């Protein structure tokens, strides 16, 4: 199983963050766009692609698998609700690598039948970014997921800060995703540097 591009995985809501965070050294970024008119959505996705190439970023498109296929994305991330309508065969046939969100054992079992390239577990801690049907999982659940999925890459997400990141890696995550701790930081570029530095501690990297 191939490793993920980076141990840090910012999730962003606008292409400008691909330039800012990518320019600071982030190499694995998810673009999560919501509630945009089709033309604006396409424009923002294409702009993010351009910036990703410029800054050597592996860009993951959230949700919009048809657009990912059309525009030649390398990665797409799907939530459980997306699995109801996504054409997984077409995604795989085009060579796009697939990440899937999971929150409990039922969802994990479903995700594994899709043969994903990583599974994400969350929320590890409480998050206020969106209403969640599941409570905080805790880092112990990462260790549980690691035992179940073997060598399949595991992403931790939900309420994760710089201070909490290392505990997720030590518990079994291969990469740690966050939204607010990057795009809500006073100095986002410095935050990327701090995350990258911490990810190399205790022989993790």
Short mmCIF file of C-alpha atoms in Angstrom, two decimals:
data_model
loop_
_atom_site.label_atom_id
_atom_site.label_comp_id
_atom_site.label_asym_id
_atom_site.label_seq_id
_atom_site.Cartn_x
_atom_site.Cartn_y
_atom_site.Cartn_z
CA UNK A 1 0.00 0.00 0.00
CA UNK A 2 1.42 3.36 -1.07
CA UNK A 3 2.07 5.97 1.61
CA UNK A 4 0.19 9.24 1.71
CA UNK A 5 1.99 12.32 0.39
CA UNK A 6 2.36 13.96 3.82
CA UNK A 7 1.65 13.49 7.50
CA UNK A 8 -0.15 16.83 7.56
CA UNK A 9 -3.34 17.28 5.55
CA UNK A 10 -4.95 20.75 5.54
CA UNK A 11 -8.58 20.92 4.44
CA UNK A 12 -9.44 24.25 2.83
CA UNK A 13 -12.47 26.10 1.51
CA UNK A 14 -10.94 28.31 -1.19
CA UNK A 15 -8.16 27.97 -3.79
CA UNK A 16 -6.19 30.82 -2.23
CA UNK A 17 -5.30 28.46 0.62
CA UNK A 18 -3.63 26.10 -1.82
CA UNK A 19 -1.25 28.93 -2.70
CA UNK A 20 -0.74 30.09 0.90
CA UNK A 21 -0.34 26.70 2.55
CA UNK A 22 1.32 25.04 -0.44
CA UNK A 23 3.79 27.87 -0.63
CA UNK A 24 4.60 27.25 3.03
CA UNK A 25 5.36 23.59 2.46
CA UNK A 26 2.06 21.71 2.73
CA UNK A 27 2.10 18.94 0.12
CA UNK A 28 -1.27 17.23 0.66
CA UNK A 29 -4.35 19.50 0.66
CA UNK A 30 -8.06 18.78 0.35
CA UNK A 31 -10.31 21.31 -1.37
CA UNK A 32 -13.77 21.24 0.20
CA UNK A 33 -16.14 23.63 -1.57
CA UNK A 34 -19.81 23.96 -0.63
CA UNK A 35 -22.91 25.62 -2.06
CA UNK A 36 -21.37 27.28 -5.12
CA UNK A 37 -23.05 27.83 -8.50
CA UNK A 38 -21.70 25.36 -11.10
CA UNK A 39 -19.65 27.94 -13.03
CA UNK A 40 -18.03 29.33 -9.90
CA UNK A 41 -17.38 25.84 -8.57
CA UNK A 42 -15.59 24.83 -11.75
CA UNK A 43 -13.57 28.05 -11.81
CA UNK A 44 -12.42 27.63 -8.22
CA UNK A 45 -11.54 23.97 -8.71
CA UNK A 46 -9.51 24.75 -11.83
CA UNK A 47 -7.73 27.62 -10.08
CA UNK A 48 -6.87 25.32 -7.19
CA UNK A 49 -5.46 22.80 -9.67
CA UNK A 50 -3.23 25.46 -11.22
CA UNK A 51 -1.93 26.54 -7.83
CA UNK A 52 -1.38 22.95 -6.76
CA UNK A 53 0.86 22.33 -9.78
CA UNK A 54 2.73 25.57 -9.10
CA UNK A 55 3.44 24.63 -5.48
CA UNK A 56 3.93 20.87 -5.91
CA UNK A 57 0.79 20.04 -3.94
CA UNK A 58 -1.14 16.80 -4.19
CA UNK A 59 -4.70 18.15 -4.34
CA UNK A 60 -7.72 16.16 -3.21
CA UNK A 61 -11.20 17.20 -4.35
CA UNK A 62 -13.97 16.64 -1.84
CA UNK A 63 -17.36 15.33 -3.03
CA UNK A 64 -17.35 16.34 -6.70
CA UNK A 65 -16.19 13.05 -8.19
CA UNK A 66 -17.59 13.74 -11.66
CA UNK A 67 -15.64 16.99 -11.85
CA UNK A 68 -12.58 15.20 -10.51
CA UNK A 69 -12.80 12.70 -13.37
CA UNK A 70 -13.39 15.40 -15.96
CA UNK A 71 -10.50 17.60 -14.79
CA UNK A 72 -8.02 14.81 -14.25
CA UNK A 73 -7.64 14.86 -10.49
CA UNK A 74 -5.30 12.37 -8.84
CA UNK A 75 -7.40 12.13 -5.66
CA UNK A 76 -11.03 12.46 -4.58
CA UNK A 77 -12.51 12.24 -1.08
CA UNK A 78 -16.04 10.99 -0.48
CA UNK A 79 -18.27 11.00 2.57
CA UNK A 80 -20.57 8.10 3.36
CA UNK A 81 -23.53 9.89 1.79
CA UNK A 82 -21.55 10.33 -1.44
CA UNK A 83 -21.12 6.57 -1.74
CA UNK A 84 -24.85 6.25 -2.45
CA UNK A 85 -24.52 8.05 -5.77
CA UNK A 86 -20.85 7.93 -6.77
CA UNK A 87 -19.80 5.76 -9.69
CA UNK A 88 -16.93 4.01 -7.94
CA UNK A 89 -16.12 1.92 -10.99
CA UNK A 90 -15.59 5.02 -13.12
CA UNK A 91 -13.49 6.62 -10.40
CA UNK A 92 -11.25 3.56 -10.21
CA UNK A 93 -11.10 3.11 -14.00
CA UNK A 94 -9.72 6.61 -14.43
CA UNK A 95 -6.98 5.90 -11.90
CA UNK A 96 -8.19 8.41 -9.33
CA UNK A 97 -7.20 7.49 -5.80
CA UNK A 98 -10.02 7.45 -3.28
CA UNK A 99 -10.34 8.52 0.35
CA UNK A 100 -13.50 7.76 2.35
CA UNK A 101 -14.81 9.17 5.64
CA UNK A 102 -15.78 6.77 8.42
CA UNK A 103 -17.30 7.28 11.86
CA UNK A 104 -18.19 3.82 13.12
CA UNK A 105 -17.66 0.12 12.39
CA UNK A 106 -20.55 -0.12 9.95
CA UNK A 107 -19.20 2.76 7.89
CA UNK A 108 -15.69 1.35 8.02
CA UNK A 109 -16.90 -2.01 6.75
CA UNK A 110 -18.74 -0.28 3.92
CA UNK A 111 -15.72 1.85 3.06
CA UNK A 112 -13.42 -1.16 2.90
CA UNK A 113 -15.67 -2.85 0.34
CA UNK A 114 -14.95 0.14 -1.93
CA UNK A 115 -11.20 -0.59 -1.83
CA UNK A 116 -10.18 2.95 -0.90
CA UNK A 117 -6.65 4.31 -0.90
CA UNK A 118 -7.17 5.69 2.60
CA UNK A 119 -9.90 5.85 5.20
CA UNK A 120 -10.48 8.85 7.44
CA UNK A 121 -11.77 8.55 11.01
CA UNK A 122 -13.45 11.39 12.85
CA UNK A 123 -14.23 13.44 14.64
CA UNK A 124 -11.35 12.57 16.97
CA UNK A 125 -12.29 15.53 19.16
CA UNK A 126 -15.38 17.72 19.17
CA UNK A 127 -15.62 20.00 16.16
CA UNK A 128 -17.83 23.04 15.67
CA UNK A 129 -17.29 23.34 11.92
CA UNK A 130 -20.28 21.24 11.03
CA UNK A 131 -23.04 19.37 12.80
CA UNK A 132 -21.95 15.79 13.38
CA UNK A 133 -24.16 12.77 13.97
CA UNK A 134 -21.26 11.13 15.81
CA UNK A 135 -19.55 12.17 19.01
CA UNK A 136 -15.79 12.44 19.51
CA UNK A 137 -14.01 9.18 18.78
CA UNK A 138 -10.84 9.71 20.79
CA UNK A 139 -7.33 8.70 19.77
CA UNK A 140 -7.87 5.14 21.04
CA UNK A 141 -10.24 4.57 18.13
CA UNK A 142 -7.38 5.37 15.73
CA UNK A 143 -5.43 2.47 17.24
CA UNK A 144 -8.49 0.25 16.83
CA UNK A 145 -8.91 1.27 13.18
CA UNK A 146 -5.21 0.68 12.56
CA UNK A 147 -5.51 -2.93 13.75
CA UNK A 148 -8.56 -3.52 11.56
CA UNK A 149 -7.29 -1.98 8.32
CA UNK A 150 -3.70 -3.17 8.48
CA UNK A 151 -1.42 -1.29 6.11
CA UNK A 152 -4.18 0.80 4.52
CA UNK A 153 -3.43 4.50 5.14
CA UNK A 154 -5.43 6.11 7.95
CA UNK A 155 -6.30 9.81 8.26
CA UNK A 156 -7.38 11.44 11.53
CA UNK A 157 -9.73 14.44 11.39
CA UNK A 158 -11.95 16.48 13.66
CA UNK A 159 -11.02 19.01 16.33
CA UNK A 160 -7.31 18.47 15.81
CA UNK A 161 -4.83 21.18 16.74
CA UNK A 162 -1.06 21.42 16.60
CA UNK A 163 -0.91 20.26 20.21
CA UNK A 164 -3.06 17.21 19.48
CA UNK A 165 -1.52 16.20 16.17
CA UNK A 166 1.34 14.09 17.49
CA UNK A 167 -0.95 11.94 19.65
CA UNK A 168 -2.91 11.02 16.51
CA UNK A 169 0.23 9.91 14.68
CA UNK A 170 1.38 7.93 17.69
CA UNK A 171 -2.04 6.25 17.93
CA UNK A 172 -1.80 4.94 14.38
CA UNK A 173 -2.77 7.70 11.95
CA UNK A 174 -0.61 8.09 8.85
CA UNK A 175 -1.78 11.64 8.24
CA UNK A 176 -3.64 14.24 10.28
CA UNK A 177 -6.23 16.53 8.70
CA UNK A 178 -7.39 19.87 10.07
CA UNK A 179 -9.35 22.88 8.90
CA UNK A 180 -9.47 25.64 11.52
CA UNK A 181 -5.94 25.12 12.80
CA UNK A 182 -4.65 26.12 9.37
CA UNK A 183 -7.09 28.53 7.75
CA UNK A 184 -8.04 30.07 11.10
CA UNK A 185 -4.46 30.61 12.24
CA UNK A 186 -3.08 34.13 12.71
CA UNK A 187 -0.04 33.11 10.66
CA UNK A 188 -1.04 30.19 8.42
CA UNK A 189 2.41 29.85 6.85
CA UNK A 190 4.06 29.59 10.25
CA UNK A 191 1.41 27.10 11.31
CA UNK A 192 2.34 24.82 8.42
CA UNK A 193 5.99 25.03 9.46
CA UNK A 194 5.10 24.15 13.05
CA UNK A 195 2.97 21.17 11.99
CA UNK A 196 5.71 19.87 9.70
CA UNK A 197 8.30 20.21 12.44
CA UNK A 198 6.15 18.42 15.02
CA UNK A 199 5.35 15.61 12.58
CA UNK A 200 9.04 14.69 12.51
CA UNK A 201 9.36 14.38 16.30
CA UNK A 202 9.81 11.12 18.22
CA UNK A 203 10.98 9.25 15.13
CA UNK A 204 7.51 9.55 13.57
CA UNK A 205 8.69 10.67 10.16
#
